[in-house]
mmCIF file of C-alpha atoms in Angstrom:
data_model
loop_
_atom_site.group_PDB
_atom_site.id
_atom_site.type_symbol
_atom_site.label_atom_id
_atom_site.label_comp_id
_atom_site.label_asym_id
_atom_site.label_seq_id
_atom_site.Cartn_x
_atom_site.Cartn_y
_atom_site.Cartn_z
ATOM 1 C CA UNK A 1 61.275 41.846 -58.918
ATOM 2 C CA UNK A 2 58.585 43.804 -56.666
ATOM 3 C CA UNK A 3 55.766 42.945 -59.385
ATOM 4 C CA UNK A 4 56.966 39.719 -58.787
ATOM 5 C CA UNK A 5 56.976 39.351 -55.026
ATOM 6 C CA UNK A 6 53.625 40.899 -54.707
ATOM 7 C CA UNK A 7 51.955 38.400 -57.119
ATOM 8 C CA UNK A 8 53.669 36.216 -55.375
ATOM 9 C CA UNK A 9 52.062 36.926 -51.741
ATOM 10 C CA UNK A 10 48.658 37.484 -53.552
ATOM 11 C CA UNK A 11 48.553 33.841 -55.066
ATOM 12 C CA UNK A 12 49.575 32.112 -51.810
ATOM 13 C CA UNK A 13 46.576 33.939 -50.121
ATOM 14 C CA UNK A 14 44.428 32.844 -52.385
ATOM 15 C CA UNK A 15 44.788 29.174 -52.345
ATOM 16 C CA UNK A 16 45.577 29.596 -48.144
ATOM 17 C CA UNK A 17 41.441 30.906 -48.777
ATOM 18 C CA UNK A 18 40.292 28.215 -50.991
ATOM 19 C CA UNK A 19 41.771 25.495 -48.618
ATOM 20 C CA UNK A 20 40.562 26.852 -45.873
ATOM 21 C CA UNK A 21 36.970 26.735 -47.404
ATOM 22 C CA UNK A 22 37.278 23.390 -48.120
ATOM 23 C CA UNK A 23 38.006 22.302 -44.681
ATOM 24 C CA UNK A 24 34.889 20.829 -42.826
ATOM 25 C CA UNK A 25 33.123 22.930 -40.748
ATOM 26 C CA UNK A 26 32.576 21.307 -36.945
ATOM 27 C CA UNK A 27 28.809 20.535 -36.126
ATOM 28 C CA UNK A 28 26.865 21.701 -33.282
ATOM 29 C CA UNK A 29 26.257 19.796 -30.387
ATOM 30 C CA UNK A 30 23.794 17.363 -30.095
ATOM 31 C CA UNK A 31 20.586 18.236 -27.844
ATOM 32 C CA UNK A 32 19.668 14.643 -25.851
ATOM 33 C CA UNK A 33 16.268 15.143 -24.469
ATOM 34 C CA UNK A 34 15.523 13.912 -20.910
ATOM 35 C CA UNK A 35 12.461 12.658 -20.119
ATOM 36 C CA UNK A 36 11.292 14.227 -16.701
ATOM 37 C CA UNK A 37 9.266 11.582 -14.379
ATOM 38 C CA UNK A 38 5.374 12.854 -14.165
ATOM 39 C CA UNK A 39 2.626 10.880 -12.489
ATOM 40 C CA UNK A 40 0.335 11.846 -15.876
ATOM 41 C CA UNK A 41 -0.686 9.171 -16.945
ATOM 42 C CA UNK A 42 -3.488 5.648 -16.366
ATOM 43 C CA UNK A 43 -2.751 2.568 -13.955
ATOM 44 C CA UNK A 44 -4.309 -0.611 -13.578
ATOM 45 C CA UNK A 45 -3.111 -3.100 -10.151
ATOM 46 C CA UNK A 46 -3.775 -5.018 -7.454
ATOM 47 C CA UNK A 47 -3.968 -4.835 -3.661
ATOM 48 C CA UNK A 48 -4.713 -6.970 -0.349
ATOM 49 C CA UNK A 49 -5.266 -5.932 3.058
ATOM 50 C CA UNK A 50 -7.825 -6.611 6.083
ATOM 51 C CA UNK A 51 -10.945 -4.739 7.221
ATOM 52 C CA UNK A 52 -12.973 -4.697 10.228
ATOM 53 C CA UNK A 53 -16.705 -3.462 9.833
ATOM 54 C CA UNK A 54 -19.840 -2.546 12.238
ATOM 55 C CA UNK A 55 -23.403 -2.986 12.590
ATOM 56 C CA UNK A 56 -25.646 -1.581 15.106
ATOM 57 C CA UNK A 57 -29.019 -3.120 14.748
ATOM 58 C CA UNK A 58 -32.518 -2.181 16.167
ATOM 59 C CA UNK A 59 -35.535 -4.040 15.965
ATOM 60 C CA UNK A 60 -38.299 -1.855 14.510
ATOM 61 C CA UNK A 61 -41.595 -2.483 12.404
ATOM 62 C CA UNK A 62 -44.949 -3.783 13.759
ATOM 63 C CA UNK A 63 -43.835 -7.111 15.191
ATOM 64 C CA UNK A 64 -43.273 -6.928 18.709
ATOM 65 C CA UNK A 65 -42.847 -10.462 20.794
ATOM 66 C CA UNK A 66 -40.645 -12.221 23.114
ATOM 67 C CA UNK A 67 -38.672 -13.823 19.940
ATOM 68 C CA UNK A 68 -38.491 -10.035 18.772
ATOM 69 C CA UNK A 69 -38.795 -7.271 21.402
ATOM 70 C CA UNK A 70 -39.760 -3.827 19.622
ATOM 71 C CA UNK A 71 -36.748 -1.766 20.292
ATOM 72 C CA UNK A 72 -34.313 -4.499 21.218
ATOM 73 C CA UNK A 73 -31.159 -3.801 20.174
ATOM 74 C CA UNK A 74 -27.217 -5.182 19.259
ATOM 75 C CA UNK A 75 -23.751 -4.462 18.291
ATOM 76 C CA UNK A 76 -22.288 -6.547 15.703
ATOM 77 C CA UNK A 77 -17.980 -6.450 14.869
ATOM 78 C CA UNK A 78 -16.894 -8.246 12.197
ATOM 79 C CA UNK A 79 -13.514 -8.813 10.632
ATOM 80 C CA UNK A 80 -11.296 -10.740 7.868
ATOM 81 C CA UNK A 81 -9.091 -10.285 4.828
ATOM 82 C CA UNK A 82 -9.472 -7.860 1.253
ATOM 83 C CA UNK A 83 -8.773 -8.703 -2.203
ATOM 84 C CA UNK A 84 -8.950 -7.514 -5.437
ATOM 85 C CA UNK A 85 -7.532 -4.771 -7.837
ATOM 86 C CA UNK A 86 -7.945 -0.919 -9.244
ATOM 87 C CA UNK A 87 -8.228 1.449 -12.267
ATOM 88 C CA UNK A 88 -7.643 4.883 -12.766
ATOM 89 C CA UNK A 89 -6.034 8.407 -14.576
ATOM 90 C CA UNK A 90 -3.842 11.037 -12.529
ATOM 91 C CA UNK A 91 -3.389 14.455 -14.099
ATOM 92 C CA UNK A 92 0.184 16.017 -12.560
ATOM 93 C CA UNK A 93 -1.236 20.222 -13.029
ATOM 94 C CA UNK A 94 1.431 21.710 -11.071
ATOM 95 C CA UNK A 95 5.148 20.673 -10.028
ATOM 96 C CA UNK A 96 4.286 18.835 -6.877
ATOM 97 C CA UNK A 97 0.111 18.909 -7.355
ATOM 98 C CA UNK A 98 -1.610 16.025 -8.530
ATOM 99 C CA UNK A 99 -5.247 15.164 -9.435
ATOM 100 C CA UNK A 100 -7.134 12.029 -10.372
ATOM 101 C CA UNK A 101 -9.859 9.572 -10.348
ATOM 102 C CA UNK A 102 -10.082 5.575 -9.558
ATOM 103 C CA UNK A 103 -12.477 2.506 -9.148
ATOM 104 C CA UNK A 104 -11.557 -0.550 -7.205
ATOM 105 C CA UNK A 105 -13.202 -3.519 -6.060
ATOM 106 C CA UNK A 106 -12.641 -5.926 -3.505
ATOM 107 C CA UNK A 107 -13.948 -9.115 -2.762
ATOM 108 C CA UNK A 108 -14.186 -9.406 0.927
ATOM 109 C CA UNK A 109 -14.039 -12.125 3.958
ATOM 110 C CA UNK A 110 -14.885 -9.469 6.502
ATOM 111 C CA UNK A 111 -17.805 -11.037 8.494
ATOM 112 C CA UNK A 112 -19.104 -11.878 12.196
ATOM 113 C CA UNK A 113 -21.771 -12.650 14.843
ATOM 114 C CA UNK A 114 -23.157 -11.756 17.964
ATOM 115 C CA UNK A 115 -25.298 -13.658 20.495
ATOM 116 C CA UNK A 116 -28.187 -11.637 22.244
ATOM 117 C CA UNK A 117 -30.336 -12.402 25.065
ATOM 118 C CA UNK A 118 -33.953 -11.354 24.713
ATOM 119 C CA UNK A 119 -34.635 -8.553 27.776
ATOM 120 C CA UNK A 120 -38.494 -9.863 27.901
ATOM 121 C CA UNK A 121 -38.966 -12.476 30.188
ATOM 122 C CA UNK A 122 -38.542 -15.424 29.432
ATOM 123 C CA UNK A 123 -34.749 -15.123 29.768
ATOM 124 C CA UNK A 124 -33.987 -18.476 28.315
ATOM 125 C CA UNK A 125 -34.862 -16.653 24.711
ATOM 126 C CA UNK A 126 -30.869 -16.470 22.706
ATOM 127 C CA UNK A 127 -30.865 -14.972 19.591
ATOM 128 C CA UNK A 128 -27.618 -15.873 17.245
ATOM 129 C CA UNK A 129 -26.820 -12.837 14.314
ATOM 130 C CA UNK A 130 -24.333 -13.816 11.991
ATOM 131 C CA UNK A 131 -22.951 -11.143 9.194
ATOM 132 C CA UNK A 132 -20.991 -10.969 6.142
ATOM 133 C CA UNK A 133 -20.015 -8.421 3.773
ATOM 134 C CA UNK A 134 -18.838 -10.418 0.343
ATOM 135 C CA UNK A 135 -17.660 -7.139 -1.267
ATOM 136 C CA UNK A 136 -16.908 -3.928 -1.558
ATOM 137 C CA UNK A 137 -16.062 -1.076 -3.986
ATOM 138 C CA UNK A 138 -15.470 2.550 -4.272
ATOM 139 C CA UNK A 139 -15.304 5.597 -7.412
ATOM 140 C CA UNK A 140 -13.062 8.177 -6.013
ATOM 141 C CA UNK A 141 -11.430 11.033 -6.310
ATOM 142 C CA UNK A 142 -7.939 12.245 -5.174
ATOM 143 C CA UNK A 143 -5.528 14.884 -5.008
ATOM 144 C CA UNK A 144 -1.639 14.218 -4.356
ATOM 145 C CA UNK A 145 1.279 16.226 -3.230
ATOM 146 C CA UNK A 146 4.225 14.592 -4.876
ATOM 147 C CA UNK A 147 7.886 14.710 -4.870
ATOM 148 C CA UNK A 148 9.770 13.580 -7.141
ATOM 149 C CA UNK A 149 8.823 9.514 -6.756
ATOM 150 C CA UNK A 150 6.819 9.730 -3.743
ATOM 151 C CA UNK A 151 3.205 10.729 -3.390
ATOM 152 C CA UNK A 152 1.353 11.410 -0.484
ATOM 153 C CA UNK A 153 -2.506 11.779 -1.129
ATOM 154 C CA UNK A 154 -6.388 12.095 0.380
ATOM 155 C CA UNK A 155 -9.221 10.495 -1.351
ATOM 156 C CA UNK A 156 -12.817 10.636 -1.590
ATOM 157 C CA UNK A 157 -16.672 9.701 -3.095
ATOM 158 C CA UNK A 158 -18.498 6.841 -3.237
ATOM 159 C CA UNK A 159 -18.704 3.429 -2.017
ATOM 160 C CA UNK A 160 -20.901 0.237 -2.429
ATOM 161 C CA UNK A 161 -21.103 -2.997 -0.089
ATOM 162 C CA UNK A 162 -23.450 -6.522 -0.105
ATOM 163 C CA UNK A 163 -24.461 -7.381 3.290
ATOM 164 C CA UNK A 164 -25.503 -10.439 4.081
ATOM 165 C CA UNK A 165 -27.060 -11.496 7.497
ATOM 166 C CA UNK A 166 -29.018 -14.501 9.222
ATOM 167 C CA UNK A 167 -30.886 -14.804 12.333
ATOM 168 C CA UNK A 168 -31.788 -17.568 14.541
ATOM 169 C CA UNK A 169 -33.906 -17.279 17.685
ATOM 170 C CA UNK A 170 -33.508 -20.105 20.692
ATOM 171 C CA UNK A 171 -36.177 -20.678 23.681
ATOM 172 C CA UNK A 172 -33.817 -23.380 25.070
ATOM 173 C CA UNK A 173 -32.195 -25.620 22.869
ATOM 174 C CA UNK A 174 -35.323 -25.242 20.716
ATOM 175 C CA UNK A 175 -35.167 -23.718 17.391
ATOM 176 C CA UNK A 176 -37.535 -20.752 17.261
ATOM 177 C CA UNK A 177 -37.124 -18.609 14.272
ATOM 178 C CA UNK A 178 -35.044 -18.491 11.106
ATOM 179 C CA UNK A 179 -35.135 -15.415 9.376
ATOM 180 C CA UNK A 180 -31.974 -13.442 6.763
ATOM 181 C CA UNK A 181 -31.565 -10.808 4.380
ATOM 182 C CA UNK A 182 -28.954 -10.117 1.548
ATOM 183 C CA UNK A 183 -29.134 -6.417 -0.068
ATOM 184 C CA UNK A 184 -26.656 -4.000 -1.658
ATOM 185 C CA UNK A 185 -25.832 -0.962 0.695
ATOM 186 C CA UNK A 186 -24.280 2.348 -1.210
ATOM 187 C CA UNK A 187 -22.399 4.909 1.072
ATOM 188 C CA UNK A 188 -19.451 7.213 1.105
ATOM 189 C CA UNK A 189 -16.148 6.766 1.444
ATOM 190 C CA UNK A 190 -12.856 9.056 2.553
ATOM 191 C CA UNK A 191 -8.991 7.569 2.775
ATOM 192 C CA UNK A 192 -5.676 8.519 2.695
ATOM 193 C CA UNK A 193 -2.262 6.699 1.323
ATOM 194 C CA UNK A 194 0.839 6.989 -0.164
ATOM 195 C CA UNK A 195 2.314 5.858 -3.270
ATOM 196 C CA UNK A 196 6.040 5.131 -4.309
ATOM 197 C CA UNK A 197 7.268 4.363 -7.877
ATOM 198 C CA UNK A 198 10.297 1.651 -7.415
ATOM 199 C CA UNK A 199 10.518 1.109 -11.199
ATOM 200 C CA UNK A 200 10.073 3.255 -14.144
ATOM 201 C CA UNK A 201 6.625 2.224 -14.433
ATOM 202 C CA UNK A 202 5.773 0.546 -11.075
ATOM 203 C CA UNK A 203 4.165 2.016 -7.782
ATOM 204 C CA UNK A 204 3.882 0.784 -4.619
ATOM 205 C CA UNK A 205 0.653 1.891 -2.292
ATOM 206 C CA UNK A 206 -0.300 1.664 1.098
ATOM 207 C CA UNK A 207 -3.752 3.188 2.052
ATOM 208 C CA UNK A 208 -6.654 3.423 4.558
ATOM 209 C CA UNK A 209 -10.384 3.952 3.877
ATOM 210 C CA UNK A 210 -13.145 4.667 6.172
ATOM 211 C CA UNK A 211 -16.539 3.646 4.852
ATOM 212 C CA UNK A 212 -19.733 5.061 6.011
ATOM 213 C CA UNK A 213 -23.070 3.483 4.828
ATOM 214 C CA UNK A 214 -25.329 5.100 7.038
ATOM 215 C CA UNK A 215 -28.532 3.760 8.589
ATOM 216 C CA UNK A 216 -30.985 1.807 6.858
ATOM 217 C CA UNK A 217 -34.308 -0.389 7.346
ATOM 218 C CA UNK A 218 -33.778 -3.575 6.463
ATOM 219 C CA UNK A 219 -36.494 -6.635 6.018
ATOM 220 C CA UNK A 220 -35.608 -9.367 7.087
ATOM 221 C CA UNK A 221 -37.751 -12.978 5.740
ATOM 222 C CA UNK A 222 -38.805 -15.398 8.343
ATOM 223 C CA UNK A 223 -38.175 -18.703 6.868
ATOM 224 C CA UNK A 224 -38.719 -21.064 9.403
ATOM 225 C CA UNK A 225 -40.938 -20.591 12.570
ATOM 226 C CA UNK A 226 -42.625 -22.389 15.842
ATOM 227 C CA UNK A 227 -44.118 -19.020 17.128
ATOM 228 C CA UNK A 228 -47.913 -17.954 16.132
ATOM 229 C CA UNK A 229 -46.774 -14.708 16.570
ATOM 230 C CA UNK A 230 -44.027 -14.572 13.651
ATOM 231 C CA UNK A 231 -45.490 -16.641 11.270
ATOM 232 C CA UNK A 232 -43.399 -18.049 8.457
ATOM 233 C CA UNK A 233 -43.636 -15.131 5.357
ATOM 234 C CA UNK A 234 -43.712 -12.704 7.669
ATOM 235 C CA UNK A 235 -40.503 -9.878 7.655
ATOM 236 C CA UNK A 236 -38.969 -8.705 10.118
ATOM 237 C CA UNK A 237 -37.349 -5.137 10.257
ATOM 238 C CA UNK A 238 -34.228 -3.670 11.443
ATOM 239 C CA UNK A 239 -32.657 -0.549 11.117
ATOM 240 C CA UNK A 240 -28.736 -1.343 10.606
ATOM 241 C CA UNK A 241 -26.308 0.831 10.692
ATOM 242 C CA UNK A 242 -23.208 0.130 9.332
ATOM 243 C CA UNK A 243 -19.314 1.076 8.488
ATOM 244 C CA UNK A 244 -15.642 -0.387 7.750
ATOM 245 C CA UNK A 245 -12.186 0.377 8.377
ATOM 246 C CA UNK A 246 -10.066 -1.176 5.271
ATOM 247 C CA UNK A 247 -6.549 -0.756 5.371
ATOM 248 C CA UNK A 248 -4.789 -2.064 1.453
ATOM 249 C CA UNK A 249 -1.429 -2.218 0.389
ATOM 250 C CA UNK A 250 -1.063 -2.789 -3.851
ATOM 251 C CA UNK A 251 1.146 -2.635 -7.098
ATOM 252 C CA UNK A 252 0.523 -0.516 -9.817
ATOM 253 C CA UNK A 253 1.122 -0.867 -13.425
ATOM 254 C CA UNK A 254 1.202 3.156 -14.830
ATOM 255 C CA UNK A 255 1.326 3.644 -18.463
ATOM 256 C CA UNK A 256 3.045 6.759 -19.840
ATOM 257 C CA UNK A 257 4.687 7.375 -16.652
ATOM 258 C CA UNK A 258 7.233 9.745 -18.428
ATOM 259 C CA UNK A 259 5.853 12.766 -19.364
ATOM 260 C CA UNK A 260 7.368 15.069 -22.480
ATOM 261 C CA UNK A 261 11.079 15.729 -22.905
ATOM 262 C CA UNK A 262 11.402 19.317 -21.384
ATOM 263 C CA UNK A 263 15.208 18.971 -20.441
ATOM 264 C CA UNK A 264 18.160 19.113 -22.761
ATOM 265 C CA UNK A 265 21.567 17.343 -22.163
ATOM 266 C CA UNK A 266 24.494 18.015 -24.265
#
């Protein structure tokens, strides 16, 4: 009866084991990657804004006459509207460091004119400047603090303009002179902005540049004339200085905005 009762116990332990090994065994959990935002990544956009520009001009070169006095010289403000769009890479090297490069143009309506009244006698000599500046554009580069979706940023390198600018000279109501120029300017530029991502791959900007593209001789071509002493063909030089103020506001379009899954959610 004991034999029996401990084969007994022995065979119900074995099949409570082989059961038991048959039973499925409960899988570990899952590992979700979340993407973490990063401003890594290219963008391409658009932007508008306004800019207001100077030129301070000074007659120079080996004419000197009542139509233009050596040394004469005037201040020229101009102003109007921006337009046009941008390119670029950002590199995010740190947790709230970012680094990057861009090109943007701009197609400009930032112009003006200024009326000046010859200081050799006679008086009655008006000469009418008028400016424009069809475009501009810039190669930067920037760094960016950054939190989270926000960026705040400075900016910096190059910048290229087209200035374009006619002159007409008055003794009385009595055409004078004609004379213009048109010629690329290159300069330097430095700005500042922000940027805000309102959509996964969308960014807001707001920014500011300051333009600087120094002083330079320009020749200006008499086209018409009355006055034996500025004969049509002749040129007429200037030395112009010239900067902007552009303030922009643009949409971005960033590709790869998310960086590599380096959080786990279970």
């Amino acid at each position: 009866m004991k034999k029996l009762l401990l084969g007994s116990v022995a065979l119900l332990a074995c099949a409570t084991a082989a059961s038991a090994a048959d039973m499925p065994v409960k899988a570990p959990p899952v590992v979700v990657p979340v993407p973490v935002a990063t401003w890594t990544g290219c963008f391409i956009g658009g932007h508008f804004g306004g800019g207001i520009a100077r030129a301070e001009s000074t007659n120079v070169g080996v004419l000197n006459s009542t139509s233009f006095p050596y040394g004469s010289s005037y201040t020229e403000d101009k102003l109007g509207v921006i337009g046009g769009g941008q390119i670029g890479c950002d590199y995010q090297f740190a947790p709230n460091w970012v680094i990057g490069a861009a090109a943007d143009f701009s197609w400009s309506g930032v112009d003006g004119d200024a009326t000046v009244l010859s200081p050799i006698a006679p008086a009655r000599i008006v000469a009418y400047h008028t400016d424009r500046l069809d475009w501009f554009t810039t190669a930067t580069a920037r760094l960016g603090w950054t939190s989270n979706d926000f960026m705040l940023y400075v900016k910096g390198g190059a910048a290229w303009t087209r200035d374009v600018t006619s002159s007409a000279t008055y003794v009385g109501n009595t055409l004078s002179t004609a004379s213009g120029f048109t010629e690329n300017r290159q300069g330097w530029v430095v700005g500042a902005g922000i940027e805000q991502r309102f959509l996964q791959n969308w960014s807001f900007t707001l920014e500011y540049n300051y333009l600087d593209f120094g002083t330079k001789t320009a020749d200006s071509l008499v086209s018409f004339s009355t006055s034996t002493q500025i004969p049509v063909g002749s040129v007429l030089q200037r030395d112009v200085d010239l900067t902007a103020h552009l303030v922009k506001v643009g949409v971005n379009y960033r590709f790869n905005f998310f960086g590599a899954p380096v959080v786990a959610r279970y």
